[in-house]
Structures are given as structure tokens and as C-alpha cells.
Amino acid sequence: MPEDIKNEREDGTGKDIENLVISNWLLQSDLLNDERLSLFVTGGSMDSITDLSFRGVPAAVTSVVGDQYRNAKLVERQNYSIIMDKSDLTNPNILIKNISTILEDETFKYNDEMVSRRLSKRAIGSKRLLIEHIEFAAEFGRLDMLDSSNMGMIEYYNLDIIFPVMFGLFILIFLYHMLYLKWLERLRKRNLLTTFLKYFILFNLFLLLHSYKILIVNPKIGYSHVNFFSQIADILTEAGHNVTVLAIDLDPTVNHPGAYKANVITFPTTKEIEDNFRSENDNRMLWNLTSGVSDQ
């Protein structure tokens, strides 16, 4: 193959292959932002799927365990990846065929670039969307009234919401216009800096009064998994919420604090669990699991 291949592995496999770069750890975001990258072979963790979708990189996904099966279906549905069963890796011809298909078929590159552009131009960014959903769930909890099977036509088409909202917006715009005119008049009579400071203080007090206490459980199983939930915790912390992360040391090989900006409580593991994760035979057990998307 003319392409260079980058791989993470620690047992020395493939060390004599000229176009194979072996590293104990590769920064995923840097790799995906490199214009020379043509294909990303991944296990399908949510962190990897999110990164490759935003960067516009086609992928060959080989799911191993957990939510990776469902994540792989997300990119397959948009037709910029090919899903492989982990048992297919025993046949190199299947892997070669899938990689060649992605590299030679321009449809994959076109589709992933379109997904990347749509994600980058969304009206609401990922951080803001995450914060809004968490705050909404924290304030209102489960909403049983959204069961559409018991709704009438007015409720189903949200007419009972649309008309009042339109009327409310009209009133709000009118009131805002009147208040704005009065505010300008007051600024002409009073010191501008003093007025600005008052509004600034009131705004920050409003933010403090509308913060939530949020607990995020972040078990240390795989670096990308831990890093994904760490980013969520830090985003919510930046939004002014009191976020606590419970980091459970399941895998001693994962060197990650659990979060960088949120409060972190580390729950130590037992020696039995630590020995289990250090065992190479136990880790290989994941490749023998038969669970798939239908089991989740």
C-alpha cells in the first residue's frame, strides 16, 4: 500500500514494516486534523465517532464491546464508513477489500465532508446543546406528558404552544422596545459606567442562582471513554454548574484524572480488579464476546 499506516500496539508486532508507524500513544485529534489522513480504522467508541464526524474522515469500524456497535451504526447510516465484524479480522482479504473500497469510492469522502460541514454550521453548538439538555433534565426530570399516543390534534401539532408563543413574542418585542427607549433616556441622565456595572453584577448573580449540582460517574475503562466524559464535565463546569466527577479506578493503565475543571472524587480499585485488567488473557476475552446491536 502507498499510504503510511499509524498503529497503537505495544507487543512489537509489525515493527519491520516500512510504512507502519508504531506508537504507544497517538493524540487522536491531531491525527484526524491532518490533511494527509485518508482513512480511520477504529473500534467505534463515542469519542472516536464524534471526532471523525466533526473532522470529516471516513472510517472502517470494527466494534468490540459495549456501545461501540450502536455507535458504528450511526456512521454507517450516513454512508461514510464500513462496519466490520471483529471475527472478520481473521481474514485479511476482508480488511483489504473494505479499506480499498473506502479509499477508492469518492462517495465516502463526499458524505463525511457533508456531515462535517453540517455539524460545524449547526445553529446550536455541541457545548451549548449539552448544557441546555443537562439543565433541562436537572430542572424538570422525566416528562411523562410527552407521550404522543394520548395527545389530541392541538397538542400533537403543538398548536397550543405555537400560538401563545407567537403572541408572547409580540408582547415581548413591544415591551422590550419601550424599555429600551426608557433605558436610553436614563443613560443620558446618569453615568454610563455606573449603569453598566449594575447590570453586569445583576447578570452574574442571575447565573449563580441558576446553577445546578451535577454528578457524573466516569469509570476508567479505556482512555477515550474517560476523556469523553471528562470533556462533558468540564463543559458543564465552564457553564457555571457545580459538577462533581466520580472517577472509579477500574483500569490501572488509564492515566487520566477523570476531569480537569470539575471536582473529582477518585474511588480506588481493589487488587483483584487491578490484576484482572493487567491480565492479557482477560483483555483478550473481549474479542470472544458475541453481543451486538440487537442486545443493547
Tab-separated table of N, CA and C in Angstrom, residues 173-263:
chain	number	residue	atom	x	y	z
A	173	ILE	N	-41.526	41.770	22.342
A	173	ILE	CA	-40.834	42.732	21.477
A	173	ILE	C	-41.328	44.150	21.747
A	174	PHE	N	-42.627	44.271	21.936
A	174	PHE	CA	-43.196	45.588	22.219
A	174	PHE	C	-42.665	46.141	23.543
A	175	LEU	N	-42.684	45.290	24.578
A	175	LEU	CA	-42.190	45.733	25.888
A	175	LEU	C	-40.692	46.040	25.842
A	176	TYR	N	-39.953	45.188	25.126
A	176	TYR	CA	-38.516	45.422	25.009
A	176	TYR	C	-38.231	46.756	24.332
A	177	HIS	N	-38.999	47.082	23.323
A	177	HIS	CA	-38.823	48.352	22.627
A	177	HIS	C	-39.084	49.524	23.565
A	178	MET	N	-40.148	49.427	24.362
A	178	MET	CA	-40.470	50.501	25.295
A	178	MET	C	-39.397	50.636	26.375
A	179	LEU	N	-38.964	49.489	26.916
A	179	LEU	CA	-37.927	49.528	27.955
A	179	LEU	C	-36.604	50.045	27.404
A	180	TYR	N	-36.321	49.690	26.170
A	180	TYR	CA	-35.076	50.148	25.552
A	180	TYR	C	-35.059	51.665	25.396
A	181	LEU	N	-36.189	52.219	25.003
A	181	LEU	CA	-36.265	53.671	24.871
A	181	LEU	C	-36.088	54.351	26.226
A	182	LYS	N	-36.717	53.772	27.268
A	182	LYS	CA	-36.565	54.349	28.605
A	182	LYS	C	-35.131	54.212	29.113
A	183	TRP	N	-34.513	53.066	28.784
A	183	TRP	CA	-33.137	52.835	29.225
A	183	TRP	C	-32.184	53.836	28.585
A	184	LEU	N	-32.381	54.129	27.306
A	184	LEU	CA	-31.555	55.121	26.633
A	184	LEU	C	-31.736	56.499	27.245
A	185	GLU	N	-32.969	56.789	27.613
A	185	GLU	CA	-33.237	58.087	28.231
A	185	GLU	C	-32.531	58.211	29.579
A	186	ARG	N	-32.532	57.107	30.343
A	186	ARG	CA	-31.873	57.130	31.657
A	186	ARG	C	-30.357	57.250	31.512
A	187	LEU	N	-29.797	56.606	30.477
A	187	LEU	CA	-28.357	56.689	30.267
A	187	LEU	C	-27.910	58.103	29.932
A	188	ARG	N	-28.790	58.838	29.328
A	188	ARG	CA	-28.435	60.219	29.006
A	188	ARG	C	-28.343	61.079	30.261
A	189	LYS	N	-29.092	60.669	31.294
A	189	LYS	CA	-29.144	61.463	32.518
A	189	LYS	C	-28.180	60.974	33.591
A	190	ARG	N	-27.710	59.726	33.481
A	190	ARG	CA	-26.858	59.157	34.521
A	190	ARG	C	-25.521	58.700	33.934
A	191	ASN	N	-24.596	58.418	34.814
A	191	ASN	CA	-23.275	57.971	34.382
A	191	ASN	C	-23.362	56.603	33.711
A	192	LEU	N	-22.794	56.460	32.506
A	192	LEU	CA	-22.884	55.226	31.731
A	192	LEU	C	-22.174	54.068	32.420
A	193	LEU	N	-20.994	54.297	32.993
A	193	LEU	CA	-20.220	53.237	33.625
A	193	LEU	C	-20.943	52.659	34.831
A	194	THR	N	-21.520	53.499	35.650
A	194	THR	CA	-22.244	53.026	36.835
A	194	THR	C	-23.413	52.136	36.443
A	195	THR	N	-24.134	52.532	35.425
A	195	THR	CA	-25.275	51.740	34.967
A	195	THR	C	-24.824	50.384	34.424
A	196	PHE	N	-23.741	50.392	33.676
A	196	PHE	CA	-23.220	49.145	33.117
A	196	PHE	C	-22.800	48.178	34.217
A	197	LEU	N	-22.106	48.678	35.247
A	197	LEU	CA	-21.652	47.823	36.338
A	197	LEU	C	-22.827	47.199	37.079
A	198	LYS	N	-23.888	47.930	37.261
A	198	LYS	CA	-25.064	47.396	37.949
A	198	LYS	C	-25.662	46.228	37.168
A	199	TYR	N	-25.800	46.418	35.863
A	199	TYR	CA	-26.361	45.342	35.046
A	199	TYR	C	-25.420	44.139	34.999
A	200	PHE	N	-24.123	44.398	34.992
A	200	PHE	CA	-23.146	43.309	34.973
A	200	PHE	C	-23.225	42.482	36.249
A	201	ILE	N	-23.334	43.142	37.396
A	201	ILE	CA	-23.439	42.438	38.676
A	201	ILE	C	-24.732	41.638	38.749
A	202	LEU	N	-25.833	42.224	38.305
A	202	LEU	CA	-27.115	41.518	38.324
A	202	LEU	C	-27.076	40.285	37.424
A	203	PHE	N	-26.415	40.413	36.284
A	203	PHE	CA	-26.323	39.287	35.357
A	203	PHE	C	-25.556	38.126	35.976
A	204	ASN	N	-24.434	38.404	36.633
A	204	ASN	CA	-23.642	37.351	37.266
A	204	ASN	C	-24.355	36.733	38.453
A	205	LEU	N	-25.113	37.538	39.206
A	205	LEU	CA	-25.913	36.982	40.297
A	205	LEU	C	-26.979	36.041	39.752
A	206	PHE	N	-27.546	36.396	38.594
A	206	PHE	CA	-28.549	35.549	37.959
A	206	PHE	C	-27.951	34.196	37.580
A	207	LEU	N	-26.706	34.216	37.062
A	207	LEU	CA	-26.046	32.961	36.698
A	207	LEU	C	-25.792	32.087	37.915
A	208	LEU	N	-25.391	32.693	39.026
A	208	LEU	CA	-25.117	31.929	40.237
A	208	LEU	C	-26.380	31.285	40.783
A	209	LEU	N	-27.503	32.003	40.669
A	209	LEU	CA	-28.760	31.480	41.191
A	209	LEU	C	-29.318	30.361	40.321
A	210	HIS	N	-28.830	30.231	39.080
A	210	HIS	CA	-29.365	29.234	38.157
A	210	HIS	C	-28.333	28.154	37.829
A	211	SER	N	-27.507	27.796	38.775
A	211	SER	CA	-26.562	26.705	38.579
A	211	SER	C	-27.083	25.447	39.253
A	212	TYR	N	-26.663	24.291	38.755
A	212	TYR	CA	-27.117	23.009	39.282
A	212	TYR	C	-25.928	22.222	39.824
A	213	LYS	N	-26.244	21.314	40.731
A	213	LYS	CA	-25.245	20.379	41.225
A	213	LYS	C	-25.375	19.087	40.416
A	214	ILE	N	-24.343	18.742	39.683
A	214	ILE	CA	-24.392	17.621	38.742
A	214	ILE	C	-23.314	16.602	39.104
A	215	LEU	N	-23.718	15.336	39.163
A	215	LEU	CA	-22.783	14.243	39.432
A	215	LEU	C	-22.590	13.430	38.157
A	216	ILE	N	-21.341	13.225	37.758
A	216	ILE	CA	-21.010	12.429	36.581
A	216	ILE	C	-20.139	11.257	37.016
A	217	VAL	N	-20.597	10.045	36.718
A	217	VAL	CA	-19.825	8.843	37.033
A	217	VAL	C	-18.930	8.519	35.838
A	218	ASN	N	-17.637	8.486	36.052
A	218	ASN	CA	-16.669	8.292	34.974
A	218	ASN	C	-15.733	7.128	35.302
A	219	PRO	N	-16.191	5.879	35.108
A	219	PRO	CA	-15.311	4.731	35.376
A	219	PRO	C	-14.160	4.690	34.379
A	220	LYS	N	-12.986	4.395	34.837
A	220	LYS	CA	-11.806	4.403	33.978
A	220	LYS	C	-11.671	3.072	33.248
A	221	ILE	N	-12.379	2.992	32.108
A	221	ILE	CA	-12.294	1.824	31.228
A	221	ILE	C	-12.009	2.345	29.828
A	222	GLY	N	-10.770	2.418	29.440
A	222	GLY	CA	-10.411	2.939	28.130
A	222	GLY	C	-10.209	4.441	28.185
A	223	TYR	N	-9.092	4.930	27.657
A	223	TYR	CA	-8.744	6.345	27.755
A	223	TYR	C	-9.754	7.227	27.030
A	224	SER	N	-10.182	6.821	25.834
A	224	SER	CA	-11.113	7.653	25.067
A	224	SER	C	-12.446	7.793	25.786
A	225	HIS	N	-12.892	6.713	26.448
A	225	HIS	CA	-14.141	6.759	27.215
A	225	HIS	C	-14.024	7.767	28.357
A	226	VAL	N	-12.928	7.693	29.101
A	226	VAL	CA	-12.722	8.597	30.235
A	226	VAL	C	-12.597	10.034	29.753
A	227	ASN	N	-11.867	10.241	28.663
A	227	ASN	CA	-11.666	11.583	28.137
A	227	ASN	C	-12.963	12.194	27.634
A	228	PHE	N	-13.847	11.367	27.071
A	228	PHE	CA	-15.131	11.852	26.561
A	228	PHE	C	-15.983	12.430	27.687
A	229	PHE	N	-16.131	11.672	28.782
A	229	PHE	CA	-16.932	12.156	29.904
A	229	PHE	C	-16.225	13.290	30.649
A	230	SER	N	-14.900	13.313	30.590
A	230	SER	CA	-14.158	14.421	31.186
A	230	SER	C	-14.485	15.732	30.483
A	231	GLN	N	-14.592	15.693	29.163
A	231	GLN	CA	-14.927	16.897	28.405
A	231	GLN	C	-16.335	17.377	28.736
A	232	ILE	N	-17.276	16.443	28.901
A	232	ILE	CA	-18.640	16.825	29.278
A	232	ILE	C	-18.638	17.529	30.631
A	233	ALA	N	-17.909	16.964	31.600
A	233	ALA	CA	-17.843	17.562	32.935
A	233	ALA	C	-17.240	18.958	32.889
A	234	ASP	N	-16.189	19.135	32.106
A	234	ASP	CA	-15.527	20.436	32.031
A	234	ASP	C	-16.401	21.473	31.332
A	235	ILE	N	-17.154	21.051	30.322
A	235	ILE	CA	-18.060	21.977	29.632
A	235	ILE	C	-19.131	22.484	30.586
A	236	LEU	N	-19.718	21.578	31.367
A	236	LEU	CA	-20.751	21.979	32.320
A	236	LEU	C	-20.170	22.853	33.426
A	237	THR	N	-18.928	22.591	33.817
A	237	THR	CA	-18.273	23.428	34.824
A	237	THR	C	-18.062	24.838	34.298
A	238	GLU	N	-17.625	24.952	33.039
A	238	GLU	CA	-17.434	26.264	32.429
A	238	GLU	C	-18.747	27.030	32.326
A	239	ALA	N	-19.860	26.299	32.247
A	239	ALA	CA	-21.173	26.940	32.152
A	239	ALA	C	-21.669	27.433	33.507
A	240	GLY	N	-20.894	27.203	34.566
A	240	GLY	CA	-21.249	27.725	35.874
A	240	GLY	C	-21.902	26.746	36.813
A	241	HIS	N	-21.957	25.473	36.447
A	241	HIS	CA	-22.594	24.479	37.303
A	241	HIS	C	-21.572	23.844	38.251
A	242	ASN	N	-22.093	23.356	39.361
A	242	ASN	CA	-21.254	22.678	40.353
A	242	ASN	C	-21.194	21.197	39.989
A	243	VAL	N	-20.139	20.802	39.298
A	243	VAL	CA	-20.026	19.452	38.754
A	243	VAL	C	-19.021	18.640	39.577
A	244	THR	N	-19.447	17.452	39.969
A	244	THR	CA	-18.570	16.522	40.668
A	244	THR	C	-18.444	15.250	39.841
A	245	VAL	N	-17.227	14.802	39.631
A	245	VAL	CA	-16.962	13.598	38.848
A	245	VAL	C	-16.491	12.489	39.784
A	246	LEU	N	-17.191	11.356	39.723
A	246	LEU	CA	-16.782	10.176	40.479
A	246	LEU	C	-15.941	9.305	39.556
A	247	ALA	N	-14.623	9.365	39.713
A	247	ALA	CA	-13.694	8.603	38.874
A	247	ALA	C	-13.356	7.288	39.563
A	248	ILE	N	-13.758	6.181	38.942
A	248	ILE	CA	-13.543	4.854	39.519
A	248	ILE	C	-12.350	4.205	38.828
A	249	ASP	N	-11.308	3.909	39.570
A	249	ASP	CA	-10.072	3.348	39.009
A	249	ASP	C	-10.232	1.862	38.704
A	250	LEU	N	-10.902	1.561	37.585
A	250	LEU	CA	-11.061	0.161	37.192
A	250	LEU	C	-9.840	-0.349	36.430
A	251	ASP	N	-9.357	0.469	35.502
A	251	ASP	CA	-8.215	0.068	34.677
A	251	ASP	C	-6.986	0.869	35.096
A	252	PRO	N	-6.001	0.254	35.740
A	252	PRO	CA	-4.824	0.988	36.227
A	252	PRO	C	-3.943	1.533	35.110
A	253	THR	N	-4.159	1.087	33.870
A	253	THR	CA	-3.336	1.575	32.760
A	253	THR	C	-3.835	2.905	32.209
A	254	VAL	N	-5.032	3.337	32.621
A	254	VAL	CA	-5.590	4.608	32.149
A	254	VAL	C	-5.074	5.731	33.038
A	255	ASN	N	-4.208	6.564	32.493
A	255	ASN	CA	-3.630	7.676	33.249
A	255	ASN	C	-4.393	8.952	32.926
A	256	HIS	N	-5.515	9.144	33.591
A	256	HIS	CA	-6.369	10.315	33.363
A	256	HIS	C	-7.026	10.698	34.682
A	257	PRO	N	-7.058	11.986	35.028
A	257	PRO	CA	-7.631	12.391	36.324
A	257	PRO	C	-9.137	12.223	36.423
A	258	GLY	N	-9.834	12.074	35.286
A	258	GLY	CA	-11.294	11.979	35.307
A	258	GLY	C	-11.964	13.256	34.875
A	259	ALA	N	-11.331	14.389	35.109
A	259	ALA	CA	-11.788	15.712	34.675
A	259	ALA	C	-10.702	16.709	35.053
A	260	TYR	N	-10.687	17.855	34.372
A	260	TYR	CA	-9.659	18.856	34.626
A	260	TYR	C	-10.205	20.099	35.324
A	261	LYS	N	-11.471	20.409	35.116
A	261	LYS	CA	-12.030	21.634	35.683
A	261	LYS	C	-13.097	21.361	36.734
A	262	ALA	N	-13.682	20.177	36.729
A	262	ALA	CA	-14.719	19.829	37.698
A	262	ALA	C	-14.087	19.259	38.965
A	263	ASN	N	-14.903	19.152	40.022
A	263	ASN	CA	-14.446	18.491	41.240
A	263	ASN	C	-14.366	16.987	40.987
